[in-house]
PDB file of C-alpha atoms and ligand atoms in Angstrom:
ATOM      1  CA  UNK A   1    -184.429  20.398  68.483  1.00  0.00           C
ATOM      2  CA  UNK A   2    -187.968  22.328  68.653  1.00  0.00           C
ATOM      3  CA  UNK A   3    -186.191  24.025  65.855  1.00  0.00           C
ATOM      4  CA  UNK A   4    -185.937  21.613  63.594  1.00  0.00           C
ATOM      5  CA  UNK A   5    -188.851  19.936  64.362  1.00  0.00           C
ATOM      6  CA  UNK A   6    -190.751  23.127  62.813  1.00  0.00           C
ATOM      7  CA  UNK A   7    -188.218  22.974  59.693  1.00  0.00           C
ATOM      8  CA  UNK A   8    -189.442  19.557  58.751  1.00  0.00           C
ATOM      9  CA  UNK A   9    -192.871  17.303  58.695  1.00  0.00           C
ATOM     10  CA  UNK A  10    -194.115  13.983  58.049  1.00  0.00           C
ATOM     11  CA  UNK A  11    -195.117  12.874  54.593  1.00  0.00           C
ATOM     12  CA  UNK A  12    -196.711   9.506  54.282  1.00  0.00           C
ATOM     13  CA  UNK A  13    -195.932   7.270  51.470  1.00  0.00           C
ATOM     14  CA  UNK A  14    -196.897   4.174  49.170  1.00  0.00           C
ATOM     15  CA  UNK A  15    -193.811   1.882  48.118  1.00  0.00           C
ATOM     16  CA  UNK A  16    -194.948   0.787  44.872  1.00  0.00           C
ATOM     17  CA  UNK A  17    -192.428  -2.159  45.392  1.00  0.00           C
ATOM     18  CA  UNK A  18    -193.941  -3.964  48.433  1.00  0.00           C
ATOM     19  CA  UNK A  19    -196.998  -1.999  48.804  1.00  0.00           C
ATOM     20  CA  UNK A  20    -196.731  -0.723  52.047  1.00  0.00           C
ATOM     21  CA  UNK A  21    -197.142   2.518  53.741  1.00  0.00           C
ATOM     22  CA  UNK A  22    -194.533   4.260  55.566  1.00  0.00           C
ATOM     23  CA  UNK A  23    -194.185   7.819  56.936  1.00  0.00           C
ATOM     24  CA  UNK A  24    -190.569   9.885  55.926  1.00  0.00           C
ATOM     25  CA  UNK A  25    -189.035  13.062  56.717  1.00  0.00           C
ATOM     26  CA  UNK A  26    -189.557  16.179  54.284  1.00  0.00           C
ATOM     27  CA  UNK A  27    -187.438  19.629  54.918  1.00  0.00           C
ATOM     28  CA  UNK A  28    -189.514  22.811  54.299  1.00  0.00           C
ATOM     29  CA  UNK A  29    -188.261  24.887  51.743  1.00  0.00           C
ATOM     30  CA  UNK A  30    -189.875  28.229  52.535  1.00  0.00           C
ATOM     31  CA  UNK A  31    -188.347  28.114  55.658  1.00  0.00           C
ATOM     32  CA  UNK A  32    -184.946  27.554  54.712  1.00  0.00           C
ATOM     33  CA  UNK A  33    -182.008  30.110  54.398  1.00  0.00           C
ATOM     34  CA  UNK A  34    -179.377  29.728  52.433  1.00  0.00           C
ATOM     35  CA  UNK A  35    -175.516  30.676  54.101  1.00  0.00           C
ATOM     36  CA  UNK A  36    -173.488  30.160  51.340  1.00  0.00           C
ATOM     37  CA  UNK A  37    -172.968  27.414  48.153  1.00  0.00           C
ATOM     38  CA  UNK A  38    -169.600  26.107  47.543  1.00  0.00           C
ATOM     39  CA  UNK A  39    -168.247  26.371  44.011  1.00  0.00           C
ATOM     40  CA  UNK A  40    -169.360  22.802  42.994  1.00  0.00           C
ATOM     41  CA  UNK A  41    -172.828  23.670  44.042  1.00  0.00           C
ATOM     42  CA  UNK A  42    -173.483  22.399  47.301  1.00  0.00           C
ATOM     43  CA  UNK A  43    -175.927  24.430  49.156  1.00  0.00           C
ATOM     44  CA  UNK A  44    -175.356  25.659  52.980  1.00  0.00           C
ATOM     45  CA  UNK A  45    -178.885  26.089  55.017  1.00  0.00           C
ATOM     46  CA  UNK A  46    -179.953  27.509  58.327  1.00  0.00           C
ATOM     47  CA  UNK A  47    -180.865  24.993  60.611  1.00  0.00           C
ATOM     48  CA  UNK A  48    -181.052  22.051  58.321  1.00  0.00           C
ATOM     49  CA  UNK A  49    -179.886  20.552  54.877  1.00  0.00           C
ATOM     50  CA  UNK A  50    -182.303  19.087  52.820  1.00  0.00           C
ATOM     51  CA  UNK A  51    -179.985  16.946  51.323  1.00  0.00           C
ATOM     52  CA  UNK A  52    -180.205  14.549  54.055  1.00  0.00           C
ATOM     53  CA  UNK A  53    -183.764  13.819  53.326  1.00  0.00           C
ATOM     54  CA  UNK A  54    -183.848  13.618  49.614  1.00  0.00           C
ATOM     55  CA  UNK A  55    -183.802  10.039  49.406  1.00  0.00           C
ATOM     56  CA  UNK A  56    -187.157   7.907  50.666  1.00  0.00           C
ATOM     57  CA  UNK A  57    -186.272   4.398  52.233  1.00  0.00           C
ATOM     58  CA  UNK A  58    -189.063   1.712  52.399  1.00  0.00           C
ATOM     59  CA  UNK A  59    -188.079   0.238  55.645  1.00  0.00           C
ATOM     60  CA  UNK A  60    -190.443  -3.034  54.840  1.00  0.00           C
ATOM     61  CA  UNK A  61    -188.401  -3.833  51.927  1.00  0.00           C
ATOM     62  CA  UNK A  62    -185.242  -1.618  51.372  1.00  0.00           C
ATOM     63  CA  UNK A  63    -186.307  -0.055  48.012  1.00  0.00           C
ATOM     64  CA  UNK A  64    -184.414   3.634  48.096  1.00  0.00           C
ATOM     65  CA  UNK A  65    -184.887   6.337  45.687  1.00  0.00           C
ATOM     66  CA  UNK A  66    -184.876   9.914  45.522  1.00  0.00           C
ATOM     67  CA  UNK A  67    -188.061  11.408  45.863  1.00  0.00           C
ATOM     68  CA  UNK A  68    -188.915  12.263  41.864  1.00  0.00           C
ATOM     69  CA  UNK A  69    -187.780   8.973  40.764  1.00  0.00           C
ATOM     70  CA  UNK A  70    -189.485   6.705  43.971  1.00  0.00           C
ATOM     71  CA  UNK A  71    -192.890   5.899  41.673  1.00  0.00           C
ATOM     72  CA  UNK A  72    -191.288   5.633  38.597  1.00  0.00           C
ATOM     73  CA  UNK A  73    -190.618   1.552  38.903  1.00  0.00           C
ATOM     74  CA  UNK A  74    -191.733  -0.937  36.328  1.00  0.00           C
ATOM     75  CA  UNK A  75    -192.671  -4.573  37.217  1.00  0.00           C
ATOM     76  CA  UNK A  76    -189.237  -5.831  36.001  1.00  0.00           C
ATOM     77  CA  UNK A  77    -187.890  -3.857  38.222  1.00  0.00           C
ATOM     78  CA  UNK A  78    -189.629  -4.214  41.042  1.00  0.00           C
ATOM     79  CA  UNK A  79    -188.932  -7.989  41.040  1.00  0.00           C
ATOM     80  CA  UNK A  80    -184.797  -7.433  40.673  1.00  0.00           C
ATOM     81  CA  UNK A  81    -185.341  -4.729  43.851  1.00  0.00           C
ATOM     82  CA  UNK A  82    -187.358  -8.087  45.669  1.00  0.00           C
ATOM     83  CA  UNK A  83    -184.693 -10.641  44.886  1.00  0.00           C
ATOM     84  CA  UNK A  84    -181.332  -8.627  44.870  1.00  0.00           C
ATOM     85  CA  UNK A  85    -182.369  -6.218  48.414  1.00  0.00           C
ATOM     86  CA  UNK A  86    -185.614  -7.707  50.020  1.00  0.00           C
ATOM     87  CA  UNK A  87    -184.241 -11.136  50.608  1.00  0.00           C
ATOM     88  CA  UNK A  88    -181.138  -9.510  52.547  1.00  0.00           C
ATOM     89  CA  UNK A  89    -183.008  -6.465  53.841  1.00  0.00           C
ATOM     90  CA  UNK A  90    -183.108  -6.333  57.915  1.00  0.00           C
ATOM     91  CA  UNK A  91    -186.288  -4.000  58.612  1.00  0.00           C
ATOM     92  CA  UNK A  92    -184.938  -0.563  60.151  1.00  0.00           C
ATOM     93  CA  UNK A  93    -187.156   2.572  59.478  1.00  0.00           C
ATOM     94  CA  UNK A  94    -184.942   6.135  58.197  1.00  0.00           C
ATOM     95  CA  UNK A  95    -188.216   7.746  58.423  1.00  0.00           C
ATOM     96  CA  UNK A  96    -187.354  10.518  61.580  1.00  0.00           C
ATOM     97  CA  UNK A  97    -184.431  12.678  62.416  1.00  0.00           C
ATOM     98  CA  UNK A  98    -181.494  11.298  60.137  1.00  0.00           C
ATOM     99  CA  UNK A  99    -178.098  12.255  61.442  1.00  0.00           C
ATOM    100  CA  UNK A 100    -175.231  12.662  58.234  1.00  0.00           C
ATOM    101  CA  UNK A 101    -174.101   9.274  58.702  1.00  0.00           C
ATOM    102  CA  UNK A 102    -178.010   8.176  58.388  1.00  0.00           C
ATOM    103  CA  UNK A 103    -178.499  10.165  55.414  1.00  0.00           C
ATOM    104  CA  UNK A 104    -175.039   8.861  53.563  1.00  0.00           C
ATOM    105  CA  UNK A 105    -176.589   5.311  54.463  1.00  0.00           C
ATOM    106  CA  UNK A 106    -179.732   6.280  52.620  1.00  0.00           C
ATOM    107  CA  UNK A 107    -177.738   7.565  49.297  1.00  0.00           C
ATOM    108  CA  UNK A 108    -175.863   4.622  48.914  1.00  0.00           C
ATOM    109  CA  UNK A 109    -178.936   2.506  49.123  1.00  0.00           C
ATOM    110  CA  UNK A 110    -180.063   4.456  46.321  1.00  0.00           C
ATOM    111  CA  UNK A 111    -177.294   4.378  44.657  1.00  0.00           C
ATOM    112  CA  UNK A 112    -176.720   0.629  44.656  1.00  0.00           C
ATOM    113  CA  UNK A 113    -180.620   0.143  43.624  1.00  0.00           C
ATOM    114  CA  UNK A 114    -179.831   2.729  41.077  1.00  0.00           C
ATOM    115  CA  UNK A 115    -176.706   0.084  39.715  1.00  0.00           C
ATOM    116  CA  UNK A 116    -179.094  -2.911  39.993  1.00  0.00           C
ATOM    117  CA  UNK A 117    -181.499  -0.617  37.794  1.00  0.00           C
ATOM    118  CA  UNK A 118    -179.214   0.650  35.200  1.00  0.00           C
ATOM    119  CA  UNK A 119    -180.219   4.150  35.589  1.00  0.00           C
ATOM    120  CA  UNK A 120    -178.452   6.925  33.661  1.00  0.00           C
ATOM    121  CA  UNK A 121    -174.891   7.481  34.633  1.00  0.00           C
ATOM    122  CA  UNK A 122    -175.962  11.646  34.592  1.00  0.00           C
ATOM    123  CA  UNK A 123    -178.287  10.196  38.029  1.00  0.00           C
ATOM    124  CA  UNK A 124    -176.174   7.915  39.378  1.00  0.00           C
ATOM    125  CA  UNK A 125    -173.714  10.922  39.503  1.00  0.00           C
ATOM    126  CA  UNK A 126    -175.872  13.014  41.161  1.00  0.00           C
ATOM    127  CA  UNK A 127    -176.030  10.623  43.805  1.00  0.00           C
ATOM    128  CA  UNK A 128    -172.373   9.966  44.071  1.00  0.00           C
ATOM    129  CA  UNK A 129    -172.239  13.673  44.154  1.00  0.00           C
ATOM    130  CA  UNK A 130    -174.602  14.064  47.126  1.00  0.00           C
ATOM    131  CA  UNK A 131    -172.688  11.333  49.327  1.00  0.00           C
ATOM    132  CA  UNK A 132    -169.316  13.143  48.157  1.00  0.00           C
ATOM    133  CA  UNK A 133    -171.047  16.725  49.823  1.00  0.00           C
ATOM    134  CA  UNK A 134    -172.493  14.560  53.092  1.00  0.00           C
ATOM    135  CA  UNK A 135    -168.524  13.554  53.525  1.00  0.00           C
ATOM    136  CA  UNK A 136    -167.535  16.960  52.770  1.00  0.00           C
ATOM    137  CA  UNK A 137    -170.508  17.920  55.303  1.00  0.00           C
ATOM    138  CA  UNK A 138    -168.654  15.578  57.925  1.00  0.00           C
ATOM    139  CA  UNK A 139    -165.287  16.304  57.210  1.00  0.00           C
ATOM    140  CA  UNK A 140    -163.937  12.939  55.660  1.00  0.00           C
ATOM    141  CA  UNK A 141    -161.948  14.336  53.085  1.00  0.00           C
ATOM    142  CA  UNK A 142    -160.673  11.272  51.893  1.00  0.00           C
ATOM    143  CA  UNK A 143    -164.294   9.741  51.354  1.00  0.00           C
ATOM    144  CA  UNK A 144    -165.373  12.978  49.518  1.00  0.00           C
ATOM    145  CA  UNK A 145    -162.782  12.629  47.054  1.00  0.00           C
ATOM    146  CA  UNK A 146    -163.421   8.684  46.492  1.00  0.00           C
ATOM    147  CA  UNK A 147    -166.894  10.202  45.625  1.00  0.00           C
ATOM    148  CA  UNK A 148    -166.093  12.607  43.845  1.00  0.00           C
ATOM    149  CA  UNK A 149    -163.403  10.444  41.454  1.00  0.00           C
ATOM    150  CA  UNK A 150    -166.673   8.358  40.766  1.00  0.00           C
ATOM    151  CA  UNK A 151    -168.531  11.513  40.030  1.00  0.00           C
ATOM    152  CA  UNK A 152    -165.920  12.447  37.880  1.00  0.00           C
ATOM    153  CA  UNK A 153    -166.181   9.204  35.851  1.00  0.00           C
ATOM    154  CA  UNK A 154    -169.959   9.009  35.600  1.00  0.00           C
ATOM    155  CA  UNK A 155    -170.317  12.013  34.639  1.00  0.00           C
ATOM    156  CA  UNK A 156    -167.674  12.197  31.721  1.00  0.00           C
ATOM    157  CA  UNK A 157    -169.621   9.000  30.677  1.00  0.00           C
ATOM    158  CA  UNK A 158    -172.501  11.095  30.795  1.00  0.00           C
ATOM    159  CA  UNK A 159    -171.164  14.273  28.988  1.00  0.00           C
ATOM    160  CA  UNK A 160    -170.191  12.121  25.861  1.00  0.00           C
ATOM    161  CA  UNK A 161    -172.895   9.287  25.589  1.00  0.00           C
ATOM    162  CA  UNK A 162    -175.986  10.253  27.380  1.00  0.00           C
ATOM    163  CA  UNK A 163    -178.629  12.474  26.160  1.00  0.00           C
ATOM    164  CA  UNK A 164    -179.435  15.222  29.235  1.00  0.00           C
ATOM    165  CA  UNK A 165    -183.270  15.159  28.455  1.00  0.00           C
ATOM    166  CA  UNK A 166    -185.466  14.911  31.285  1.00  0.00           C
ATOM    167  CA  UNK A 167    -182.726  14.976  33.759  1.00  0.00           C
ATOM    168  CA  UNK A 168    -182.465  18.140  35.742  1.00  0.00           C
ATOM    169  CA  UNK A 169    -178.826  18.998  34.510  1.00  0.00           C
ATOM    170  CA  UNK A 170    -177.745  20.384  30.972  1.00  0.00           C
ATOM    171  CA  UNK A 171    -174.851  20.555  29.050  1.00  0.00           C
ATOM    172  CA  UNK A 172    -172.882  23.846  30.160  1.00  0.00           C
ATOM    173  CA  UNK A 173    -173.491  23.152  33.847  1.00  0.00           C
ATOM    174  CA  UNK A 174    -172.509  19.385  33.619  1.00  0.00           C
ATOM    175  CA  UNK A 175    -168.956  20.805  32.111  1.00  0.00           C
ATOM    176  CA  UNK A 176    -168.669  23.555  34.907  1.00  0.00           C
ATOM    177  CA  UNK A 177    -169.193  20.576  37.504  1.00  0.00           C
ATOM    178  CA  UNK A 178    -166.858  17.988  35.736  1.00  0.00           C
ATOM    179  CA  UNK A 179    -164.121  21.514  35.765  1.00  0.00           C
ATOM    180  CA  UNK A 180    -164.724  21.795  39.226  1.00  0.00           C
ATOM    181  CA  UNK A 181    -164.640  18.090  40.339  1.00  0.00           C
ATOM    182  CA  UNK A 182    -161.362  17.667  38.526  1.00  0.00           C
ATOM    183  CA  UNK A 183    -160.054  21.158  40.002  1.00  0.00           C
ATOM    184  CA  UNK A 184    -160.750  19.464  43.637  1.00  0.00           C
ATOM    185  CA  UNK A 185    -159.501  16.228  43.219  1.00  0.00           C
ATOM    186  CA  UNK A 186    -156.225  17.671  42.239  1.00  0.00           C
ATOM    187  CA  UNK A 187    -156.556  17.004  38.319  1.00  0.00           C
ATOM    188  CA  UNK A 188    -155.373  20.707  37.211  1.00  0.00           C
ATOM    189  CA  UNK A 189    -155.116  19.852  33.377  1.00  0.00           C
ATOM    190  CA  UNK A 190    -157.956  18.373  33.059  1.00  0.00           C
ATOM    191  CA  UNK A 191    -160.232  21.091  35.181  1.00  0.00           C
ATOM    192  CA  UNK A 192    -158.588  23.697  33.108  1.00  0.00           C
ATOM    193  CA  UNK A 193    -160.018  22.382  29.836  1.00  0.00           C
ATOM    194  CA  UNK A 194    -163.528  21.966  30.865  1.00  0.00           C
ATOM    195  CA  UNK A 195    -163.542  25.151  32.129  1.00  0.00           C
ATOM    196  CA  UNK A 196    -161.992  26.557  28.823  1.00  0.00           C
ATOM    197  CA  UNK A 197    -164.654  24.505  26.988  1.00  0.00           C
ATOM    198  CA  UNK A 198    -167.536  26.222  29.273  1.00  0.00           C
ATOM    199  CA  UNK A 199    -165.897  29.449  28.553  1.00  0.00           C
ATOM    200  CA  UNK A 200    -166.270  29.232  24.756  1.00  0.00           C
ATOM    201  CA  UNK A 201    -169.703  27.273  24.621  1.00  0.00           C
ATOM    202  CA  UNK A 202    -171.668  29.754  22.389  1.00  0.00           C
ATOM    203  CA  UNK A 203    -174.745  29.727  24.873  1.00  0.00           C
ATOM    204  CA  UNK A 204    -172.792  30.449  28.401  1.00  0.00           C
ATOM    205  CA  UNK A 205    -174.319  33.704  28.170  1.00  0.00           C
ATOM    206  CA  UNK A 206    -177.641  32.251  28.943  1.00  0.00           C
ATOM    207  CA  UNK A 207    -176.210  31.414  32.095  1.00  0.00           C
ATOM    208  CA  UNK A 208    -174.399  34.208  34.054  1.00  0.00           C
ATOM    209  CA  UNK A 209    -173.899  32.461  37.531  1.00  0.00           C
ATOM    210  CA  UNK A 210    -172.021  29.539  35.936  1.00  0.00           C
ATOM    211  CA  UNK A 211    -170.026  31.723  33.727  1.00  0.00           C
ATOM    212  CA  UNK A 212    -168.806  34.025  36.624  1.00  0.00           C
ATOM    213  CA  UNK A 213    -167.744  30.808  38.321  1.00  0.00           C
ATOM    214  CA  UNK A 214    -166.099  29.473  35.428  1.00  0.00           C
ATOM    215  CA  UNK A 215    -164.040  32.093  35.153  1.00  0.00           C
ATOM    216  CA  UNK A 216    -163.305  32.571  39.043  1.00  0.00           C
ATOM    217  CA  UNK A 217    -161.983  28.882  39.263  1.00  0.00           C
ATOM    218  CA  UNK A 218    -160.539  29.325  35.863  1.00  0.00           C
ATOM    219  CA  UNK A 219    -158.680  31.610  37.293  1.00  0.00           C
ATOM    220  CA  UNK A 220    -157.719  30.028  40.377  1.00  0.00           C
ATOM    221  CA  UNK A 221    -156.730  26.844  38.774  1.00  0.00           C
ATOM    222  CA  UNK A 222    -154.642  28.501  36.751  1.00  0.00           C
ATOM    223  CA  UNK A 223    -152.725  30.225  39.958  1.00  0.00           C
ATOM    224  CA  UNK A 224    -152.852  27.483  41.955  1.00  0.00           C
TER     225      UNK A 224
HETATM  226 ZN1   ZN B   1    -191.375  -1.388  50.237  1.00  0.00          ZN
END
C-alpha cells in the first residue's frame, strides 16, 4: 500500500454543478511504467492504472465526468444533471483508493451523464471503451465484449457522422480501433476491412505505430 500511496495524491476540486468542494484521487504520471499495451490500446502500468482515476465523482451531487470535460457544463445542463441524478443520488464519496469495481462504477456514471448530455458518440465511446478494458482488467470477458459491441457501434456512428475536432482521436486511429474491436468481438469480415481501409489511407505513414499494428492484426485476422 505505501506504494501506491506515493504513486497517487489528493487534488481538491470545485463541482461547478452543486458548488461544492471535494478532494479526488490523481495517479502520477512521471512515476509510472509502462509493462506492455494491448493491441486495442490499453495501457499496462507498474503499480497502478490510471484509468481507474480518470473520471471525478462529486459525491454531494453525483455529477461524473472525466477530468478535461468536468468544467465544461453549461447552465442547461447543470439543471438536467440536478433533476435526472441529484434527486436519486445517495451521497457516497469515490474520492480515495478505488478498487476496479469502484472505478467501473465511476465510468458508467459518466457515461450515463454523458447520455443525459448528448455528448459526442466519439466520447461516449471512449468511455464505453474504458469500462470494456476495466472488465478486461478483471477478467469478465463477457462484460468486456458487451462493451466493446457498444464501442463498436458508437464509434462507427462516429467514423461516418461526427467531425473528430477537438476530440483527442483522429481519423486513421479511430479505423485501427473499430478493426481491432471487430477483430475481438469475433466480427472477422468486418475487422478485415477497416484494417484494409487503414492500410490504404494516404496519410498512415504519418503514423508508424498504428500502421505496424494494422498490419500485424491484419495479418492475424486473416490466419485466424
Ligand atoms: Zn456536485
Amino acid at each position: 500500500m505505501a506504494e501506491l500511496d506515493q504513486l497517487l495524491y489528493d487534488k481538491s476540486v470545485d463541482c461547478p454543478v452543486c458548488n461544492k468542494e471535494f478532494t479526488t484521487k490523481k495517479v502520477r504520471m512521471s512515476r509510472l511504467k509502462l509493462i506492455k499495451r494491448d493491441e486495442d490500446l490499453l495501457s499496462y502500468y507498474e503499480g497502478v492504472n490510471p484509468l481507474i482515476y480518470q473520471i471525478f465523482v462529486c459525491p454531494y451531487c453525483g455529477y461524473a465526468a472525466s477530468e478535461s470535460r468536468f468544467d465544461s457544463i453549461s447552465n442547461k445542463d447543470k439543471k438536467i444533471i440536478l433533476d435526472n441524478i441529484t434527486a436519486k443520488w445517495k451521497k457516497r464519496s469515490y474520492g480515495d483508493i478505488r478498487s476496479d469495481e469502484d472505478a467501473i462504477i465511476t465510468y458508467k456514471l459518466a457515461f450515463y451523464v454523458g447520455q443525459l448530455l448528448d455528448y459526442a458518440k466519439i466520447e461516449l465511446g471512449s468511455l464505453t471503451l474504458s469500462i470494456a478494458w476495466l472488465y478486461r482488467i478483471v477478467g469478465d470477458k463477457e462484460e468486456e465484449n458487451r462493451f466493446l459491441s457498444t464501442t463498436k457501434e458508437l464509434y462507427e456512428f462516429s467514423y461516418y457522422n461526427e467531425s473528430l475536432v477537438g476530440s483527442n482521436m483522429d481519423e486513421i486511429r479511430l479505423a485501427y480501433l473499430l478493426g481491432e474491436i471487430n477483430r475481438r468481438i469475433g466480427k472477422k469480415e468486418e475487422a478485415l476491412k477497416w484494417f484494409n481501409g487503414v492500410l490504404s489511407n494516404p496519410h498512415i505513414k504519418s503514423n508508424p505505430m498504428i500502421e505496424k499494428l494494422a498490419r500485424e492484426q491484419w495479418r492475424l485476422t486473416r490466419d485466424g
